[in-house]
PDB file of C-alpha atoms in Angstrom:
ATOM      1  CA  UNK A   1      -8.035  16.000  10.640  1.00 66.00           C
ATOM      2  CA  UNK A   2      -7.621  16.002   7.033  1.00 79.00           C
ATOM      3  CA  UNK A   3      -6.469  13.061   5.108  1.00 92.00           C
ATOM      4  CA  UNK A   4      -3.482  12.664   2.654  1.00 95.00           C
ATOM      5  CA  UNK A   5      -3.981  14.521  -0.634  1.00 96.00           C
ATOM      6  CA  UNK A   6      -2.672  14.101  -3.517  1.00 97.00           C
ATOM      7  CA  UNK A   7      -2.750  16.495  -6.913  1.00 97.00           C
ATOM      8  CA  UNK A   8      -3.438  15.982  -9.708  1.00 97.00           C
ATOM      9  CA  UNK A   9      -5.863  12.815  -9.490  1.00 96.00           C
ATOM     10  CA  UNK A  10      -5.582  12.197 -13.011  1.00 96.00           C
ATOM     11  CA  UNK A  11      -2.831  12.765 -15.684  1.00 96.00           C
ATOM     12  CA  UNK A  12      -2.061  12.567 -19.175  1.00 97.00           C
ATOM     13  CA  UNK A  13       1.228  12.745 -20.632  1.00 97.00           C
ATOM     14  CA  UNK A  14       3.133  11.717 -23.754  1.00 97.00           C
ATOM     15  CA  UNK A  15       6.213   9.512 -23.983  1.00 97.00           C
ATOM     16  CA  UNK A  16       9.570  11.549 -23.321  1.00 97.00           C
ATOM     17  CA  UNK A  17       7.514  14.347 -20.987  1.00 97.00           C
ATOM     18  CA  UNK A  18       8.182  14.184 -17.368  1.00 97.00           C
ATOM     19  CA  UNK A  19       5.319  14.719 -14.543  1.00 98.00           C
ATOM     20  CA  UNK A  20       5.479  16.354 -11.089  1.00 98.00           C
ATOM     21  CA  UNK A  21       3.390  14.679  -8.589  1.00 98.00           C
ATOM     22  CA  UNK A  22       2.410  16.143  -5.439  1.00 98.00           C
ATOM     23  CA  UNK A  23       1.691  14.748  -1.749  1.00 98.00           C
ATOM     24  CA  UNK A  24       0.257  16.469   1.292  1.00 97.00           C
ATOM     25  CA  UNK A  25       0.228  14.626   4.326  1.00 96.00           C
ATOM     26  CA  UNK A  26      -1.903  14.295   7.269  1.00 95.00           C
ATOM     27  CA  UNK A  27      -0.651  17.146   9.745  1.00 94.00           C
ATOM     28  CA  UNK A  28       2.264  16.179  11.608  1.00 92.00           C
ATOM     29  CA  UNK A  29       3.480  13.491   9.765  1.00 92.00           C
ATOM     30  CA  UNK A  30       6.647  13.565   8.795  1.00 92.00           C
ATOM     31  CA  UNK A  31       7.049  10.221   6.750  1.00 91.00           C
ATOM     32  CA  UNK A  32       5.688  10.115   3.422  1.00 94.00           C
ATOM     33  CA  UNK A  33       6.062   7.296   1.230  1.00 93.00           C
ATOM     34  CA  UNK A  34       5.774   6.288  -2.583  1.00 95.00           C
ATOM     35  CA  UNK A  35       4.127   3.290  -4.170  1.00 94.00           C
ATOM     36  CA  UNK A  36       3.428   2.674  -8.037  1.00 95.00           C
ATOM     37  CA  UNK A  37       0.255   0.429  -8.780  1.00 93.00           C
ATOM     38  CA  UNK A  38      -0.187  -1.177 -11.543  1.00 91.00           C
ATOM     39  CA  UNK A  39      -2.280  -4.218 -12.803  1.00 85.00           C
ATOM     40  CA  UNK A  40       0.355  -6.965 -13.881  1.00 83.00           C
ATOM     41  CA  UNK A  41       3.140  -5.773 -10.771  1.00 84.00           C
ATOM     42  CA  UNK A  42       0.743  -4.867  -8.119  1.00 86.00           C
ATOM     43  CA  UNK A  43       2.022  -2.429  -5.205  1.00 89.00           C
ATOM     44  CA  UNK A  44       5.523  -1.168  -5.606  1.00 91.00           C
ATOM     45  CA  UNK A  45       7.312   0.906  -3.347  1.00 91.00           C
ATOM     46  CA  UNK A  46       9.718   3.515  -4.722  1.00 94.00           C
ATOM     47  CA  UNK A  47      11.075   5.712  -2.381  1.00 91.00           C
ATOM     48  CA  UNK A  48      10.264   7.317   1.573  1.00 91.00           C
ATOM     49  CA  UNK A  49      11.308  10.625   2.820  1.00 93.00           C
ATOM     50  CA  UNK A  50      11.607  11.650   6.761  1.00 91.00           C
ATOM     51  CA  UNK A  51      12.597  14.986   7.483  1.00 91.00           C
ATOM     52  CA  UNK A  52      13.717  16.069   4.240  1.00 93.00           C
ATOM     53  CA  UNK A  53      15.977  13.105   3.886  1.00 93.00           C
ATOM     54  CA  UNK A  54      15.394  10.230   1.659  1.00 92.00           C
ATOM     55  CA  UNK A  55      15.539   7.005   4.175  1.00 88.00           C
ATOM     56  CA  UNK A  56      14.776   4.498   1.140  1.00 86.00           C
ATOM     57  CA  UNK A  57      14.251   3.461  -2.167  1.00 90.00           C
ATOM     58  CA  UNK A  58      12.926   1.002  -4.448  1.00 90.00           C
ATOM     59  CA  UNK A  59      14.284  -0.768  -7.064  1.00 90.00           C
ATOM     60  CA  UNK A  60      13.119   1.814 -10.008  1.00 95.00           C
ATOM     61  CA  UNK A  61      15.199   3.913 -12.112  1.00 96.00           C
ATOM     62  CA  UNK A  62      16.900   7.008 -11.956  1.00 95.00           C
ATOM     63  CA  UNK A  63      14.349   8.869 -13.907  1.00 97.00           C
ATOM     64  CA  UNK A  64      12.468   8.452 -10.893  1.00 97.00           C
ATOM     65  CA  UNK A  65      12.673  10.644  -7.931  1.00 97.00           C
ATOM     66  CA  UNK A  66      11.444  12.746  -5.174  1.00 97.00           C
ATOM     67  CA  UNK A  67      11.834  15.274  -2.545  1.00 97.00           C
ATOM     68  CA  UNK A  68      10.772  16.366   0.476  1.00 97.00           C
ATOM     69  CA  UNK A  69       9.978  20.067   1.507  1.00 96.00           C
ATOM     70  CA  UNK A  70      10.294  21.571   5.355  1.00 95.00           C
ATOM     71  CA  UNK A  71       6.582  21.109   5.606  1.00 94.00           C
ATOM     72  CA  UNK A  72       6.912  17.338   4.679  1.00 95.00           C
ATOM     73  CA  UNK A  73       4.868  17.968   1.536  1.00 97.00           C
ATOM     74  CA  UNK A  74       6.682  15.471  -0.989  1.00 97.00           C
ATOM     75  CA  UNK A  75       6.718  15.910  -4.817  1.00 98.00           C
ATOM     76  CA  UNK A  76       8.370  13.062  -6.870  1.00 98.00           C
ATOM     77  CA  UNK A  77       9.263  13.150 -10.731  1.00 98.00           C
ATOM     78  CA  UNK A  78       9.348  10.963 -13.447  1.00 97.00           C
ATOM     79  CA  UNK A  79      11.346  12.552 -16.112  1.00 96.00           C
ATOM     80  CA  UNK A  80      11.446  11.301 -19.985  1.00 97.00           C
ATOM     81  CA  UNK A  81       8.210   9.390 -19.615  1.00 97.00           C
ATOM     82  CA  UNK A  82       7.862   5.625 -20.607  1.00 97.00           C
ATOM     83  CA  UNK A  83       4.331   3.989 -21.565  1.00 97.00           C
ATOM     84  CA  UNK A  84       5.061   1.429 -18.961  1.00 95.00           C
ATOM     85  CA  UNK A  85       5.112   4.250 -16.367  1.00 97.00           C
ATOM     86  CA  UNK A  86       1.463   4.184 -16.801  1.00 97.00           C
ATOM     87  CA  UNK A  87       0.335   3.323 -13.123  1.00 97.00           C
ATOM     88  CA  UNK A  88      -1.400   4.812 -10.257  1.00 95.00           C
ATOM     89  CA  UNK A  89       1.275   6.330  -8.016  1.00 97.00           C
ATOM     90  CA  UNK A  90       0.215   6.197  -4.129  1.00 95.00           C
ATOM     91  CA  UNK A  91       2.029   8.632  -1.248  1.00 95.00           C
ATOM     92  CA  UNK A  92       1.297   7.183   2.494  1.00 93.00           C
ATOM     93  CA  UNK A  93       2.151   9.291   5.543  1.00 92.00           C
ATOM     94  CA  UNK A  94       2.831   8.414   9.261  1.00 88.00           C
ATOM     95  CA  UNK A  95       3.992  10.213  12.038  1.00 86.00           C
ATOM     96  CA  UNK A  96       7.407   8.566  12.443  1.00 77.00           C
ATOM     97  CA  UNK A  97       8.734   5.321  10.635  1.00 69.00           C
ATOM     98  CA  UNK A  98       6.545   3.360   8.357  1.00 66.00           C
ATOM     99  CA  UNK A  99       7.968  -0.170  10.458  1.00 61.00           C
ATOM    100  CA  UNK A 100       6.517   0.644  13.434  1.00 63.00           C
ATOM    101  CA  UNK A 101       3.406   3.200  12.723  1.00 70.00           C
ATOM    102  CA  UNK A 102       0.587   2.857  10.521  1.00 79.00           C
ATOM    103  CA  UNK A 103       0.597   4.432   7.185  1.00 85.00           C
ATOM    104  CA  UNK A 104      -2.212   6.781   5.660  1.00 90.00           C
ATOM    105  CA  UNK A 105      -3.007   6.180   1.778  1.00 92.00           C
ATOM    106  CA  UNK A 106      -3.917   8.983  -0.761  1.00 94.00           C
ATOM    107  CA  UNK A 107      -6.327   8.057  -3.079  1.00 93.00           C
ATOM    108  CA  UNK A 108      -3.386   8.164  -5.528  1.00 94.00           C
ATOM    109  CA  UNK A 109      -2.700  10.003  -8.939  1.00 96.00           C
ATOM    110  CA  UNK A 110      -3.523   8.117 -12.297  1.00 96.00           C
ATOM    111  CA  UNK A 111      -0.848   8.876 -14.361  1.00 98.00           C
ATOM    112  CA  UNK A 112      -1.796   7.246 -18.577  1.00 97.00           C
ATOM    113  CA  UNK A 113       1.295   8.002 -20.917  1.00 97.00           C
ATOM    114  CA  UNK A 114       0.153   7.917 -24.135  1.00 96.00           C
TER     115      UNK A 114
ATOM    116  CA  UNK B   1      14.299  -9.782   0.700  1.00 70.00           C
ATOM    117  CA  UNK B   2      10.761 -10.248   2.068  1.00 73.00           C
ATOM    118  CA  UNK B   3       7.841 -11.583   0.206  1.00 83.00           C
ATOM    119  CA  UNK B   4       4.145 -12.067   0.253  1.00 89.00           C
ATOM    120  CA  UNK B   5       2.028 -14.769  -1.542  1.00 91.00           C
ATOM    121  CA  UNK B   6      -1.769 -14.095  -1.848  1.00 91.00           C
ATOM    122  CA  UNK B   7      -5.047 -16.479  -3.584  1.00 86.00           C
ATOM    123  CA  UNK B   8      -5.482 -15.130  -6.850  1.00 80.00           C
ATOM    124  CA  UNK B   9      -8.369 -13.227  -7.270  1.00 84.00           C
ATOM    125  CA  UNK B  10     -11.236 -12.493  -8.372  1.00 93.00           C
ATOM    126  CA  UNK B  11     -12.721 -13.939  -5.661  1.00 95.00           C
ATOM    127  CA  UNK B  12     -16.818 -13.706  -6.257  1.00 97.00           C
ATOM    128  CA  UNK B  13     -19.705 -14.515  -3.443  1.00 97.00           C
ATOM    129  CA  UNK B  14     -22.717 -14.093  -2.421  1.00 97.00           C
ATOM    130  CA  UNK B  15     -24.120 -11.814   0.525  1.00 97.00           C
ATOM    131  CA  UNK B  16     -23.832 -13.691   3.440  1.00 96.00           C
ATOM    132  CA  UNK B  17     -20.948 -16.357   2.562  1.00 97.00           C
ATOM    133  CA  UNK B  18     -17.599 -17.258   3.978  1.00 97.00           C
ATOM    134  CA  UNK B  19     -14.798 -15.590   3.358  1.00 97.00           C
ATOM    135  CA  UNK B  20     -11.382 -16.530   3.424  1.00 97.00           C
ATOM    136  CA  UNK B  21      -8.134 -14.793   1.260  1.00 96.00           C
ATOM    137  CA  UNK B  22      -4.792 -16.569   1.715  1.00 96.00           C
ATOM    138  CA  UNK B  23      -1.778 -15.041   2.487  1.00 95.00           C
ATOM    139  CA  UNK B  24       1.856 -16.658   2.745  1.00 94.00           C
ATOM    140  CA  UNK B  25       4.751 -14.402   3.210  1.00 91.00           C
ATOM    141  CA  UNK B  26       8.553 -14.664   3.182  1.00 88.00           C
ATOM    142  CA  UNK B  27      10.560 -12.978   5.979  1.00 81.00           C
ATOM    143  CA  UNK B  28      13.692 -12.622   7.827  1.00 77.00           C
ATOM    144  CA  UNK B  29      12.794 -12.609  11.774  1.00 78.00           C
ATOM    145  CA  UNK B  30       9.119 -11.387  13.116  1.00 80.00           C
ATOM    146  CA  UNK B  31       7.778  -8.948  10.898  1.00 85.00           C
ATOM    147  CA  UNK B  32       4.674  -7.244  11.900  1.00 87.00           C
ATOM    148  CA  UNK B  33       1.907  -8.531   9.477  1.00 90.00           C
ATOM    149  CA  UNK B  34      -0.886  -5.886   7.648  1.00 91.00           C
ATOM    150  CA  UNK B  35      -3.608  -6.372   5.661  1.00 94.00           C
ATOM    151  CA  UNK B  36      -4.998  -2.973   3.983  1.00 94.00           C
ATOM    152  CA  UNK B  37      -8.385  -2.745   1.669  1.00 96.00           C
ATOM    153  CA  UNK B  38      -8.791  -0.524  -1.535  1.00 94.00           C
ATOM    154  CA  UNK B  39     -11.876   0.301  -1.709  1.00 93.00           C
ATOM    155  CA  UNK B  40     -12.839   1.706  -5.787  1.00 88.00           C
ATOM    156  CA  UNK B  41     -11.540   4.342  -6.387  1.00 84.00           C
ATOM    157  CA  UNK B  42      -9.580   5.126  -3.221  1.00 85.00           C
ATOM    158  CA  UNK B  43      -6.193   4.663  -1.394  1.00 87.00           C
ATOM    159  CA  UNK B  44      -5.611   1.823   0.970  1.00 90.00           C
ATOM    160  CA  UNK B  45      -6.714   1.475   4.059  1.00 91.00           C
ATOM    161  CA  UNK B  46      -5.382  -0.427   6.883  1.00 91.00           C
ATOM    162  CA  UNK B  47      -7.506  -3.252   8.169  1.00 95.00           C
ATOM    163  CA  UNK B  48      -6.154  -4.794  10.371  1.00 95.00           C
ATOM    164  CA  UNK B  49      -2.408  -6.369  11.703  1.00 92.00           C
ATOM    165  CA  UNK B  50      -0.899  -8.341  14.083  1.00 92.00           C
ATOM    166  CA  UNK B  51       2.110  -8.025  15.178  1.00 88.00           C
ATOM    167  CA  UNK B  52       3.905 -11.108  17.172  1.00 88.00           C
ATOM    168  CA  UNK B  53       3.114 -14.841  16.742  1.00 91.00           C
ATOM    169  CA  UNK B  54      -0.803 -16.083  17.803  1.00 94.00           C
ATOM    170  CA  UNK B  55      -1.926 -12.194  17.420  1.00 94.00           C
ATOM    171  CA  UNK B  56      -5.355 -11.931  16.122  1.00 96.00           C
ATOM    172  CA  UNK B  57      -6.353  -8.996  14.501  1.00 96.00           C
ATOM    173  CA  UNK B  58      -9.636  -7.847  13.713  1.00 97.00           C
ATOM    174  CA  UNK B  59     -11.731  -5.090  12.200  1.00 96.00           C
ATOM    175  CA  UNK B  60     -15.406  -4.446  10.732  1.00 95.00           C
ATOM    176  CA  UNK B  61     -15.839  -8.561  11.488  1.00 97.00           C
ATOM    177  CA  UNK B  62     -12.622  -9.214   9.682  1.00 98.00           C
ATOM    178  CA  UNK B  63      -9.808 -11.418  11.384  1.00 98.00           C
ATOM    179  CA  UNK B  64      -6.423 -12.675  10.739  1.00 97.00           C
ATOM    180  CA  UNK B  65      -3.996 -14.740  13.021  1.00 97.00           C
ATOM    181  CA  UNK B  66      -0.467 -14.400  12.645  1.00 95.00           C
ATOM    182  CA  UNK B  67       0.806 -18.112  12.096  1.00 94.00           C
ATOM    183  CA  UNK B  68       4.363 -18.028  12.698  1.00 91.00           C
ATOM    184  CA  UNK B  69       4.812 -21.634  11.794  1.00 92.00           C
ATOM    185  CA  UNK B  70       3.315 -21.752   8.584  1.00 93.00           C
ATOM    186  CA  UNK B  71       4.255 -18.002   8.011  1.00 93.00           C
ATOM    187  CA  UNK B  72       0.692 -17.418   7.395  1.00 95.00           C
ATOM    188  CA  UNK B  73      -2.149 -14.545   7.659  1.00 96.00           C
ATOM    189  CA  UNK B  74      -4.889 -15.598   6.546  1.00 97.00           C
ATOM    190  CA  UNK B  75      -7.721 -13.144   6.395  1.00 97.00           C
ATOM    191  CA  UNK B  76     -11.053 -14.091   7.210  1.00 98.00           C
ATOM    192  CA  UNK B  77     -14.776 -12.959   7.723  1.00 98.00           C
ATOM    193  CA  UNK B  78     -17.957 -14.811   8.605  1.00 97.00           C
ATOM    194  CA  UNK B  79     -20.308 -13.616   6.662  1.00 96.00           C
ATOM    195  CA  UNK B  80     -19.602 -10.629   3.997  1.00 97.00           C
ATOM    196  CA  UNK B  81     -21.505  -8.017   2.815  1.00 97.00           C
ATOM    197  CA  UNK B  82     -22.155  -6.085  -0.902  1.00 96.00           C
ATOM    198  CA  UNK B  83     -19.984  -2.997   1.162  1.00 96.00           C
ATOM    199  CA  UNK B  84     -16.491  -5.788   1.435  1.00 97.00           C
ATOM    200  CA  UNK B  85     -15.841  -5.240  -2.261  1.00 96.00           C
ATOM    201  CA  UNK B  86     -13.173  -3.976  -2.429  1.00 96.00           C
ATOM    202  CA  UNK B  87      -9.579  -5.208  -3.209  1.00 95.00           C
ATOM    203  CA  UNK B  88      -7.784  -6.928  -0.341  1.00 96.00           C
ATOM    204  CA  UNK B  89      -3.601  -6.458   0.158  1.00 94.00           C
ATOM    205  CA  UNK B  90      -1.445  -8.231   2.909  1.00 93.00           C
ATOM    206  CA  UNK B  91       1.751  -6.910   3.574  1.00 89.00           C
ATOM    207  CA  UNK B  92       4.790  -7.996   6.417  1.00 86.00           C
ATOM    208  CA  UNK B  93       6.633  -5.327   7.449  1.00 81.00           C
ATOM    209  CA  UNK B  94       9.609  -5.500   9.559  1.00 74.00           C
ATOM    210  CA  UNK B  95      10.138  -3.543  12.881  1.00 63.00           C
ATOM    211  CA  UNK B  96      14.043  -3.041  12.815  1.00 61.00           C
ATOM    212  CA  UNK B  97      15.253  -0.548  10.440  1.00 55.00           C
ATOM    213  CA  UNK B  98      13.090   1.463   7.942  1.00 58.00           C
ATOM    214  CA  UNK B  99      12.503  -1.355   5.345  1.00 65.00           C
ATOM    215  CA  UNK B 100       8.670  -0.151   3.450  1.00 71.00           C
ATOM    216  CA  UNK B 101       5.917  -2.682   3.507  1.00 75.00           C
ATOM    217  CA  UNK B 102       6.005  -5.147   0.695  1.00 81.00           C
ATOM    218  CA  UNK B 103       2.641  -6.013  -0.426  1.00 86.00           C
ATOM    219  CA  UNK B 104       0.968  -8.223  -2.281  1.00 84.00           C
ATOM    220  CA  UNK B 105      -0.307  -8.288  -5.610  1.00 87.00           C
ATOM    221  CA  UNK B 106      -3.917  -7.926  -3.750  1.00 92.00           C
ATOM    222  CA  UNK B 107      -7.188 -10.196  -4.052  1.00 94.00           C
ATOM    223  CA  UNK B 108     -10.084  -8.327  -5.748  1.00 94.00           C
ATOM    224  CA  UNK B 109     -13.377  -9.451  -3.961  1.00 96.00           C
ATOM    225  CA  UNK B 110     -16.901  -9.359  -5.301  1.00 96.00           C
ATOM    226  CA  UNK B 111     -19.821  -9.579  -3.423  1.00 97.00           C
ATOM    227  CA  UNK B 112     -23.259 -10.097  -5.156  1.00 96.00           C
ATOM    228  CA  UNK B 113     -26.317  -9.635  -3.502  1.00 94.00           C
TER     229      UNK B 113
END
């Protein structure tokens, strides 16, 4: 079974530019998560999606969000790009709800805004 | 809202040593309790959990114990190899509701040969 991919694996933007990320998760899952890594905040989670339906979010701005498509591939956003959005931005998948089944990790997209 | 307190890294040792990587965590109830690894240059993986009071989980010679009364899970291994570096999370998660994992800021381990 393939794993959770994620595209691009590595991004550059400029400040002000938004970025589409993608997320394909492991077949039939329908959970996918997102998480923003970054050195001085560690593991962050920003928002998960079940079914098309956002369940939860993080505690991150507007200028970040996501969807979910009828496949359960998830995209999220960042619009107007900040150099502090620099991070590496992990999706996880599971087959129902992250609290009570295990969650697959991407190997992330590296996202530098310069 | 939960909370997780790990040893600040980096953690270096030799092949062959001890290893133990603190964790303390902050919850409401009985969460389940994770650790995942990040290997270079991958996503996480889970290692292992536990998930009720006195569980021991295990994996690849790992082990941690959930502690309820200290609100501990520590993660430990007998003897490590050059293959454990990697960078070590722990994470509670709790079973009612769809709250995400909240993880810690993660222990980076080094093991020299």
């Amino acid at each position: 079974k393939a794993g959770v991919t994620q595209t691009p694996r590595y991004l550059i933007k400029t400040r002000g530019q938004q970025v589409t990320l993608s997320c394909s998760p492991i077949s039939g899952h329908r959970s996918v998560s997102w998480y923003q890594q970054t050195p001085g905040q560690g593991l962050q989670f920003l928002f998960e999606y079940f079914s098309e339906t956002q369940r939860n979010k993080g505690n991150f701005p507007g200028r970040f969000s996501g969807r979910q498509f009828s496949n359960s591939r998830s995209e999220m956003n960042v619009s107007t790009l900040e150099l502090g959005d620099s991070a590496l931005y992990l999706c996880a998948s599971s087959f129902g709800t992250p609290s009570y089944n295990e969650q697959f990790f991407g190997p992330g997209t590296r996202l530098t805004v310069l | 809202g939960d909370s997780v307190t790990q040893m600040e890294g980096p953690v270096t040792l030799s092949e062959e040593a001890f290893l133990t990587i603190n964790c303390t965590y902050t919850a409401t109830g009985y969460p389940s309790l994770f650790w995942y690894v990040q290997y270079p240059g991958e996503g996480l993986q889970l290692l292992l959990k536990a998930t009720k009071a006195d569980d021991k989980g295990s994996n690849k010679g790992f082990e941690a114990t959930y502690r309820k009364e200290t609100t501990s899970f520590h993660l430990e291994k007998g003897s490590v190899q050059v293959s454990d570096s990697a960078v070590y999370f722990c994470a509670p998660q709790q079973a009612s509701g769809n709250t995400p994992l909240v993880f810690g800021k993660g222990t980076r381990l080094s093991v020299i040969a």
